[in-house]
Short mmCIF file of C-alpha atoms in Angstrom, two decimals:
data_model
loop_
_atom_site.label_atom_id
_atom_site.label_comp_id
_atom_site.label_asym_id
_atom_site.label_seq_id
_atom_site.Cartn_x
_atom_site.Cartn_y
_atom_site.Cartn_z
CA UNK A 700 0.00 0.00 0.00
CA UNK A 701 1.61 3.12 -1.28
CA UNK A 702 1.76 5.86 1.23
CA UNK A 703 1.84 9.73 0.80
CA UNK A 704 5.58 10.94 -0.52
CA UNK A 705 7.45 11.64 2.85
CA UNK A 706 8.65 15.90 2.05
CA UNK A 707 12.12 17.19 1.45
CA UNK A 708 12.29 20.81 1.94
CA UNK A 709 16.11 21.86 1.30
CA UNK A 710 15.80 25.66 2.11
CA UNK A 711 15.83 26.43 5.92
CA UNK A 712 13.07 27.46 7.30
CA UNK A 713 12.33 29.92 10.71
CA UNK A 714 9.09 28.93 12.17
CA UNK A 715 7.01 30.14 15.58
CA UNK A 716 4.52 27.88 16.72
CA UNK A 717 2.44 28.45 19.35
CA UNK A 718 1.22 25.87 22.39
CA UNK A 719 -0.23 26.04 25.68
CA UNK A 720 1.12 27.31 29.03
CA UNK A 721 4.16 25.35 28.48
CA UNK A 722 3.58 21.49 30.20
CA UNK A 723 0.22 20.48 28.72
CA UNK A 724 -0.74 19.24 25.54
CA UNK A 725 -0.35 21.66 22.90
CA UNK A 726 3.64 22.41 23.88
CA UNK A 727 4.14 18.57 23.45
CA UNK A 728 2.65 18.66 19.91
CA UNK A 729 4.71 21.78 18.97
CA UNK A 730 7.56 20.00 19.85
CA UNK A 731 7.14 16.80 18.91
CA UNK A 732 6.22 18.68 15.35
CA UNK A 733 9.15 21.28 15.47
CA UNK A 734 11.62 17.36 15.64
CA UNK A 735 9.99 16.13 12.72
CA UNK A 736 9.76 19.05 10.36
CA UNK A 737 13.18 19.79 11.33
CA UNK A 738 14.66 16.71 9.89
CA UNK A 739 13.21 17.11 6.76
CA UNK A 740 13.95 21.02 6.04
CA UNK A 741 17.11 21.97 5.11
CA UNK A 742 20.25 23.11 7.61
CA UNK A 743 19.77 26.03 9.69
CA UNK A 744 15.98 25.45 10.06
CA UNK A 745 14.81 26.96 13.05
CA UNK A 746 11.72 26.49 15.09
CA UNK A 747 10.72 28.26 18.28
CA UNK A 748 7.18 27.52 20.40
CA UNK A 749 6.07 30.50 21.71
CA UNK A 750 3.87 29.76 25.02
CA UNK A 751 0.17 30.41 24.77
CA UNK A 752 -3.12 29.90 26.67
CA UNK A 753 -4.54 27.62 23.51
CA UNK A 754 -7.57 29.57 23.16
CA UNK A 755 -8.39 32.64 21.21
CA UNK A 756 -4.91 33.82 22.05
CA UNK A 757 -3.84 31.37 19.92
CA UNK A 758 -6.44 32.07 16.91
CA UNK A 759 -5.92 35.81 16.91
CA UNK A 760 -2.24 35.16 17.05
CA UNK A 761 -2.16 33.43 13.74
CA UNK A 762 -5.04 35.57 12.47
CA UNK A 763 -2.34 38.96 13.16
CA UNK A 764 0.21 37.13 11.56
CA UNK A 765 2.06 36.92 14.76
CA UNK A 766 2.64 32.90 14.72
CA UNK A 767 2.96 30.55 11.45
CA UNK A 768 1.23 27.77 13.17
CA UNK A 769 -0.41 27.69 16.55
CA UNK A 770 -3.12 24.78 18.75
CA UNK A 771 -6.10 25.58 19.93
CA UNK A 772 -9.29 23.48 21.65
CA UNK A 773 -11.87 22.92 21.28
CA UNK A 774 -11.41 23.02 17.42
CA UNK A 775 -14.99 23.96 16.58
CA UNK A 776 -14.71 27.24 18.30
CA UNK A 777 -12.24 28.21 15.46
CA UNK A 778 -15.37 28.22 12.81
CA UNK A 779 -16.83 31.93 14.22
CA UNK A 780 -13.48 33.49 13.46
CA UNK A 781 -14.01 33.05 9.71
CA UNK A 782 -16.94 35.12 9.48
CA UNK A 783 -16.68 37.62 12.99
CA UNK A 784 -19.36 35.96 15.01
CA UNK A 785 -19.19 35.74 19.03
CA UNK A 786 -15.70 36.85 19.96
CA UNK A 787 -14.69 37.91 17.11
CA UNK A 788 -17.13 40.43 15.79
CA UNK A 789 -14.83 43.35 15.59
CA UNK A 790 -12.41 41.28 13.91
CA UNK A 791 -12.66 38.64 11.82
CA UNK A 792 -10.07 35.92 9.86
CA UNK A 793 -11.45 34.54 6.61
CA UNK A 794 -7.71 33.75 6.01
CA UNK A 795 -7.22 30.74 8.55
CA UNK A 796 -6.88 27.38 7.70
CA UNK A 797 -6.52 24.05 8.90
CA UNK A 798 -3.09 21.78 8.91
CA UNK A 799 -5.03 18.44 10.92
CA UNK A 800 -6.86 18.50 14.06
CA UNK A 801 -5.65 15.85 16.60
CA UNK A 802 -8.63 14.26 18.77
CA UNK A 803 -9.42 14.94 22.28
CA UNK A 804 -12.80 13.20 23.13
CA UNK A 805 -13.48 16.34 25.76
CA UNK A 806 -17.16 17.62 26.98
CA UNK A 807 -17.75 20.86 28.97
CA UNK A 808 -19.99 20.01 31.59
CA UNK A 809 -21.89 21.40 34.45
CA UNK A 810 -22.40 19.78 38.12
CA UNK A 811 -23.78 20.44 41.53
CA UNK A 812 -23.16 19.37 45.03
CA UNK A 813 -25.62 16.78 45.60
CA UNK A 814 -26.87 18.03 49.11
CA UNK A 815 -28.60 21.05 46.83
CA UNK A 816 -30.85 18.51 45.74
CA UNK A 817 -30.86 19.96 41.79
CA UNK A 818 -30.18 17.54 39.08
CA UNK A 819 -31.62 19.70 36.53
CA UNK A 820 -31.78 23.89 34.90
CA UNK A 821 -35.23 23.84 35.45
CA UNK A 822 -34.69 23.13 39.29
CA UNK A 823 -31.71 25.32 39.45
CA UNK A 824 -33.56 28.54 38.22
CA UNK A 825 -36.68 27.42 40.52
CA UNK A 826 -34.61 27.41 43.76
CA UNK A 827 -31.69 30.13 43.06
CA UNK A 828 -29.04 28.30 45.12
CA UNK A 829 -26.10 30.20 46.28
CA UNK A 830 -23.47 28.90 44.21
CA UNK A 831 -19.78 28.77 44.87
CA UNK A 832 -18.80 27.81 40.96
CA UNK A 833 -15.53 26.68 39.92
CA UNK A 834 -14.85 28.10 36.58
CA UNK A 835 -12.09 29.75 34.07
CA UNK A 836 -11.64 33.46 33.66
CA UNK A 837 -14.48 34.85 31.39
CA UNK A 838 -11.78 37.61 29.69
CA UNK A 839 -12.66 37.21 25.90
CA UNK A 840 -9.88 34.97 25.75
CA UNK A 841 -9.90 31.96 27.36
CA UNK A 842 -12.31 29.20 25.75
CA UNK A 843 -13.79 27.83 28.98
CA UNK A 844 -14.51 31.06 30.82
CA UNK A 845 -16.59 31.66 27.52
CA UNK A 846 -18.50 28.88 26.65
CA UNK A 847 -19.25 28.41 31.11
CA UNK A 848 -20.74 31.57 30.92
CA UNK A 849 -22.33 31.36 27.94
CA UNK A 850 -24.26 28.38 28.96
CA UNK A 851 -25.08 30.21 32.26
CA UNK A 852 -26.15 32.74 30.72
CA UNK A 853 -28.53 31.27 28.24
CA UNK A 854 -29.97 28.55 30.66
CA UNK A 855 -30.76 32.02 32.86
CA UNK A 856 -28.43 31.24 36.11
CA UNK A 857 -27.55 33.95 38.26
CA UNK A 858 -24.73 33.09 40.10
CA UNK A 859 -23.85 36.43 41.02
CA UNK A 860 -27.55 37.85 41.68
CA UNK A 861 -28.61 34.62 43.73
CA UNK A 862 -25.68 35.55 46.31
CA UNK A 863 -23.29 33.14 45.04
CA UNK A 864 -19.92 33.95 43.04
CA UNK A 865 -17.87 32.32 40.81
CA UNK A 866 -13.80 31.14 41.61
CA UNK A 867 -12.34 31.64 38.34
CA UNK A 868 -8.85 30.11 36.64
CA UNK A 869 -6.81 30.31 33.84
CA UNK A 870 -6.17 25.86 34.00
CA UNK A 871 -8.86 23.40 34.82
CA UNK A 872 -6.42 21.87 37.80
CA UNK A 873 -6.81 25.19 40.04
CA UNK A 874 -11.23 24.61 39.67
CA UNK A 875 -10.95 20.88 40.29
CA UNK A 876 -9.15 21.47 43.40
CA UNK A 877 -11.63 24.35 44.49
CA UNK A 878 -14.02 21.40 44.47
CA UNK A 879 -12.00 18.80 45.60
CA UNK A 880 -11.44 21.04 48.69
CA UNK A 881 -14.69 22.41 49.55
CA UNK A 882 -14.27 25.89 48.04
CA UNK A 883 -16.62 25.35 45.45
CA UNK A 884 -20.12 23.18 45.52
CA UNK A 885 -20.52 23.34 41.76
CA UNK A 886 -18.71 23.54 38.60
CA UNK A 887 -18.72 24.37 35.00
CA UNK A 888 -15.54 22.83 32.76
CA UNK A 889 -14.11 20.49 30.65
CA UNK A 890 -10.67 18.18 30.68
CA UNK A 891 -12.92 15.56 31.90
CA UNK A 892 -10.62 12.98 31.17
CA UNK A 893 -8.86 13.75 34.16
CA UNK A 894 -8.81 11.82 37.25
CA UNK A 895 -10.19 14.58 39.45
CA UNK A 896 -13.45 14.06 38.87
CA UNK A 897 -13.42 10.49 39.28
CA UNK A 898 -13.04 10.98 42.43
CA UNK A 899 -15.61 13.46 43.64
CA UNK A 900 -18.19 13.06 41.05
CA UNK A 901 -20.26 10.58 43.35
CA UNK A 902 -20.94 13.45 45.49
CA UNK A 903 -22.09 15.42 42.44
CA UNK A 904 -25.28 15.65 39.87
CA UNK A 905 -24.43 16.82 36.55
CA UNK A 906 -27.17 18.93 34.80
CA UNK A 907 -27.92 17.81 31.03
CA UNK A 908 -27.74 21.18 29.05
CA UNK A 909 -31.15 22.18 27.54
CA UNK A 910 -31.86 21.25 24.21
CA UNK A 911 -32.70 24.81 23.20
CA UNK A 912 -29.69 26.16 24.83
CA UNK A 913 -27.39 23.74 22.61
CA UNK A 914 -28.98 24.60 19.55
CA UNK A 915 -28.55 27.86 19.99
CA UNK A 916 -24.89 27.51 20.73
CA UNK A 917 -24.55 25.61 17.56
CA UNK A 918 -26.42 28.64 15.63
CA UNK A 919 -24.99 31.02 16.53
CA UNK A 920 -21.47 30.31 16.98
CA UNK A 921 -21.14 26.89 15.58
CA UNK A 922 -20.31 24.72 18.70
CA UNK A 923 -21.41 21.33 18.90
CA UNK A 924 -23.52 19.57 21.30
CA UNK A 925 -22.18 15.81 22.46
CA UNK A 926 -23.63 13.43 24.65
CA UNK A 927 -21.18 12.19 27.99
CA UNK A 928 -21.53 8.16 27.89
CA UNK A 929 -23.31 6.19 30.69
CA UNK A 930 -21.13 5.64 33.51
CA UNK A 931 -18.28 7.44 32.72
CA UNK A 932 -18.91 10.07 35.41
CA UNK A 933 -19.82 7.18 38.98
CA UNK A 934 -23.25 7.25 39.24
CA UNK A 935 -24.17 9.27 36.65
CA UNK A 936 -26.52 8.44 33.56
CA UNK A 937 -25.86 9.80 29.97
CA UNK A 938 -26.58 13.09 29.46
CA UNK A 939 -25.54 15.95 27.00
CA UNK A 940 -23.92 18.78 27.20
CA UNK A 941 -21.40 20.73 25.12
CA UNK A 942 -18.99 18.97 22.65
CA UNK A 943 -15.46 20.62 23.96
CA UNK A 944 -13.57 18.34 21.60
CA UNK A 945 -10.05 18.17 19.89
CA UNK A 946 -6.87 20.12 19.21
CA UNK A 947 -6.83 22.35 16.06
CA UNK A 948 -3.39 22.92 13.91
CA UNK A 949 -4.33 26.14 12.43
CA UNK A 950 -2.28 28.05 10.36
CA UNK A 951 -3.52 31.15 7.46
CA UNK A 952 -3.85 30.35 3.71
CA UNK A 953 -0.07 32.37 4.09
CA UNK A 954 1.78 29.26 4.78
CA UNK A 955 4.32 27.86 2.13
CA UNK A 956 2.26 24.95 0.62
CA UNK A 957 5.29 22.63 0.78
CA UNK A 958 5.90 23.28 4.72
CA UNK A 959 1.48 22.80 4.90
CA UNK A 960 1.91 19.06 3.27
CA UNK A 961 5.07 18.53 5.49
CA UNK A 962 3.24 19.26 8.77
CA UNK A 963 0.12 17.49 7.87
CA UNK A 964 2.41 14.87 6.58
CA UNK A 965 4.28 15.05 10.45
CA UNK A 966 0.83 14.36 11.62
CA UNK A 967 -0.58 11.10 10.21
CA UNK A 968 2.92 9.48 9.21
CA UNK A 969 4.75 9.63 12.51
CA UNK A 970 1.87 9.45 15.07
CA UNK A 971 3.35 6.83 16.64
CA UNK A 972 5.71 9.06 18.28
CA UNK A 973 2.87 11.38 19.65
CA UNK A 974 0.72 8.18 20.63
CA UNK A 975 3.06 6.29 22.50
CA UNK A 976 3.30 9.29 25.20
CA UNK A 977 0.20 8.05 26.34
CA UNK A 978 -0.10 4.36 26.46
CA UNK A 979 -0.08 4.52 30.06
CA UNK A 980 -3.55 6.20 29.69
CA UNK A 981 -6.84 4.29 28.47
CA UNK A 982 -7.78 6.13 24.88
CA UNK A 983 -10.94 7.56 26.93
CA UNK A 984 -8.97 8.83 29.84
CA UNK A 985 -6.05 9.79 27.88
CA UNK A 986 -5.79 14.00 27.15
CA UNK A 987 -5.34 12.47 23.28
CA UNK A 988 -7.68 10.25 22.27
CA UNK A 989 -5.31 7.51 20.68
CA UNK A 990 -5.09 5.36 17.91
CA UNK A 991 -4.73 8.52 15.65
CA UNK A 992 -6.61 8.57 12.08
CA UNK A 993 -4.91 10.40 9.34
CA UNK A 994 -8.03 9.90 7.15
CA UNK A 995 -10.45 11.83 10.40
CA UNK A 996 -7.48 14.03 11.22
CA UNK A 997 -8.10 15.83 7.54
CA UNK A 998 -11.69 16.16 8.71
CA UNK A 999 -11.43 19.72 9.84
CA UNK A 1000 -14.04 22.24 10.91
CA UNK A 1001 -12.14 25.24 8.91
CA UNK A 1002 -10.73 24.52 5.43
CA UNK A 1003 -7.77 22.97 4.93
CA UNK A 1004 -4.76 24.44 3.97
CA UNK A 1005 -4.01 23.25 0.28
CA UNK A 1006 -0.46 21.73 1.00
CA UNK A 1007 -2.26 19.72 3.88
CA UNK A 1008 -5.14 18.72 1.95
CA UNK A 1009 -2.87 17.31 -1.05
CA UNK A 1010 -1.37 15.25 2.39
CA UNK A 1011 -4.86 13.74 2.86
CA UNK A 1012 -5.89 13.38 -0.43
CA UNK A 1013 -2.95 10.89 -1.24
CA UNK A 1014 -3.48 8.89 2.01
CA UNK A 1015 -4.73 5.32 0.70
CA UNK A 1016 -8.36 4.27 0.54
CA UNK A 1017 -9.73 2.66 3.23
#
């Protein structure tokens, strides 16, 4: 079975990628992409990751030509920066496209402390509990903080006017250890992969999102909805809520095609070097949902760049 050409870029090449904070899972993609397309550009190649808080940060950063390449989750958010919707209506990037997206199954849920006796929206706005919520900073920026509030907002809870407040982050770990530790008796994130909430989600309900309120997510700014499997929170029964899925390569339409089809090339044809960092992990609890696809990875909720889609387009038939 004939696979895609490998690339051979002789000219050097000066790159600035852009990741996450700097120990999560965007900075170990940049680098484990920066090794690969530097042994296949020519001498004197040079590739720096710049550190990053993966969310519109990142998008903007590309979009302002500050970055070549940068990650950013969930991927779907990227589609309203195309066309200025949401966060982005005073500035939009019709010029961004897509190198791959890697997968990270990943939901952004809502849950309450048990003892307030709520397992649904309708309850919650009945009884106005004071809320201590465990959240991300709602700045514009970061992705969480966003789409928390945006849900709160829609599903009409007042955390703030029912005498509650919120305990806002920039990373999830900071909000699963307000709960862990009492500060908090509810939450609104995602990274629920993590082993955190293994451990106190028996003493929590999670609220399924309303079915008008995830349309209208998905209308307006073209996030998903997704359902959270039976079981995989203790105690709790399926339920949906907002998809919060997978790791976005984005780049702008600016990008040499060669170094596009090298990167997306980097992406399907030496996976194995990216999946064996987490082995350890089941592929549902793992922070990258393993075995990788190539064929799905060139399934992409922006277009693809043109040097990337030539990658996928020569990957065999299934």
């Amino acid at each position: 079975m004939t696979r895609p050409e490998e690339p051979k870029i002789d000219r050097p090449l000066t790159l600035h990628l852009r990741g996450d904070w700097g120990t999560a899972n965007l900075h170990r993609i940049c680098g484990w992409v920066a090794q690969e397309l530097a042994d296949r550009a020519g001498p004197g190649t040079r590739i720096a990751t710049w550190n990053s808080r993966g969310s519109a940060d990142a998008v903007r950063a590309v979009g302002h030509g500050e970055v070549d390449i940068a990650l950013t989750t969930p991927a779907a958010f990227v589609t309203a920066a195309l066309d200025g919707r949401g966060i982005y209506a005073e500035e939009k990037f019709p010029q961004l496209r897509a190198l791959g997206v890697l997968p990270q199954r990943d939901r952004l849920v809502v849950a309450v402390h048990r003892s307030l006796e709520i397992t649904t929206f309708a309850q919650l706005r009945e009884r106005e509990p004071v809320l201590r919520l465990a959240t991300s900073v709602n700045d514009g920026i970061n992705h969480v903080g966003l789409a928390a509030h945006a849900i709160l907002d829609r599903a009409g809870v007042d955390v703030v006017g029912w005498g509650g407040r919120f305990l806002e982050d920039e990373r999830p770990f900071e909000s699963l250890d307000h709960v862990l530790e009492g500060r908090a008796n509810a939450i609104a994130h995602e990274a629920v992969m993590l082993p955190h909430w293994q451990r106190f989600a028996p003493d929590y309900r999670f609220l399924p999102v309303e079915d008008d309120v995830l349309t209208a997510l998905e209308s307006d700014y073209g996030w998903p909805a997704a359902t959270v499997a039976d079981g995989y929170f203790p105690g709790a029964d399926a339920f949906r809520t907002l998809d919060f899925s997978d790791f976005l390569v984005v780049t702008s339409r600016d990008l040499d095609e060669d170094v596009a089809y090298a990167v997306a090339w980097v992406l399907g044809e030496t996976r194995h070097l990216l999946e064996a960092q987490y082995h350890h992990l089941p592929p549902e609890r793992s922070p990258v949902t393993y075995p990788l696809d190539p064929p799905a990875m060139g399934r992409t909720p922006i277009p693809l760049h043109p040097g990337a889609a030539r990658y996928y387009e020569a990957l065999p038939a299934a």
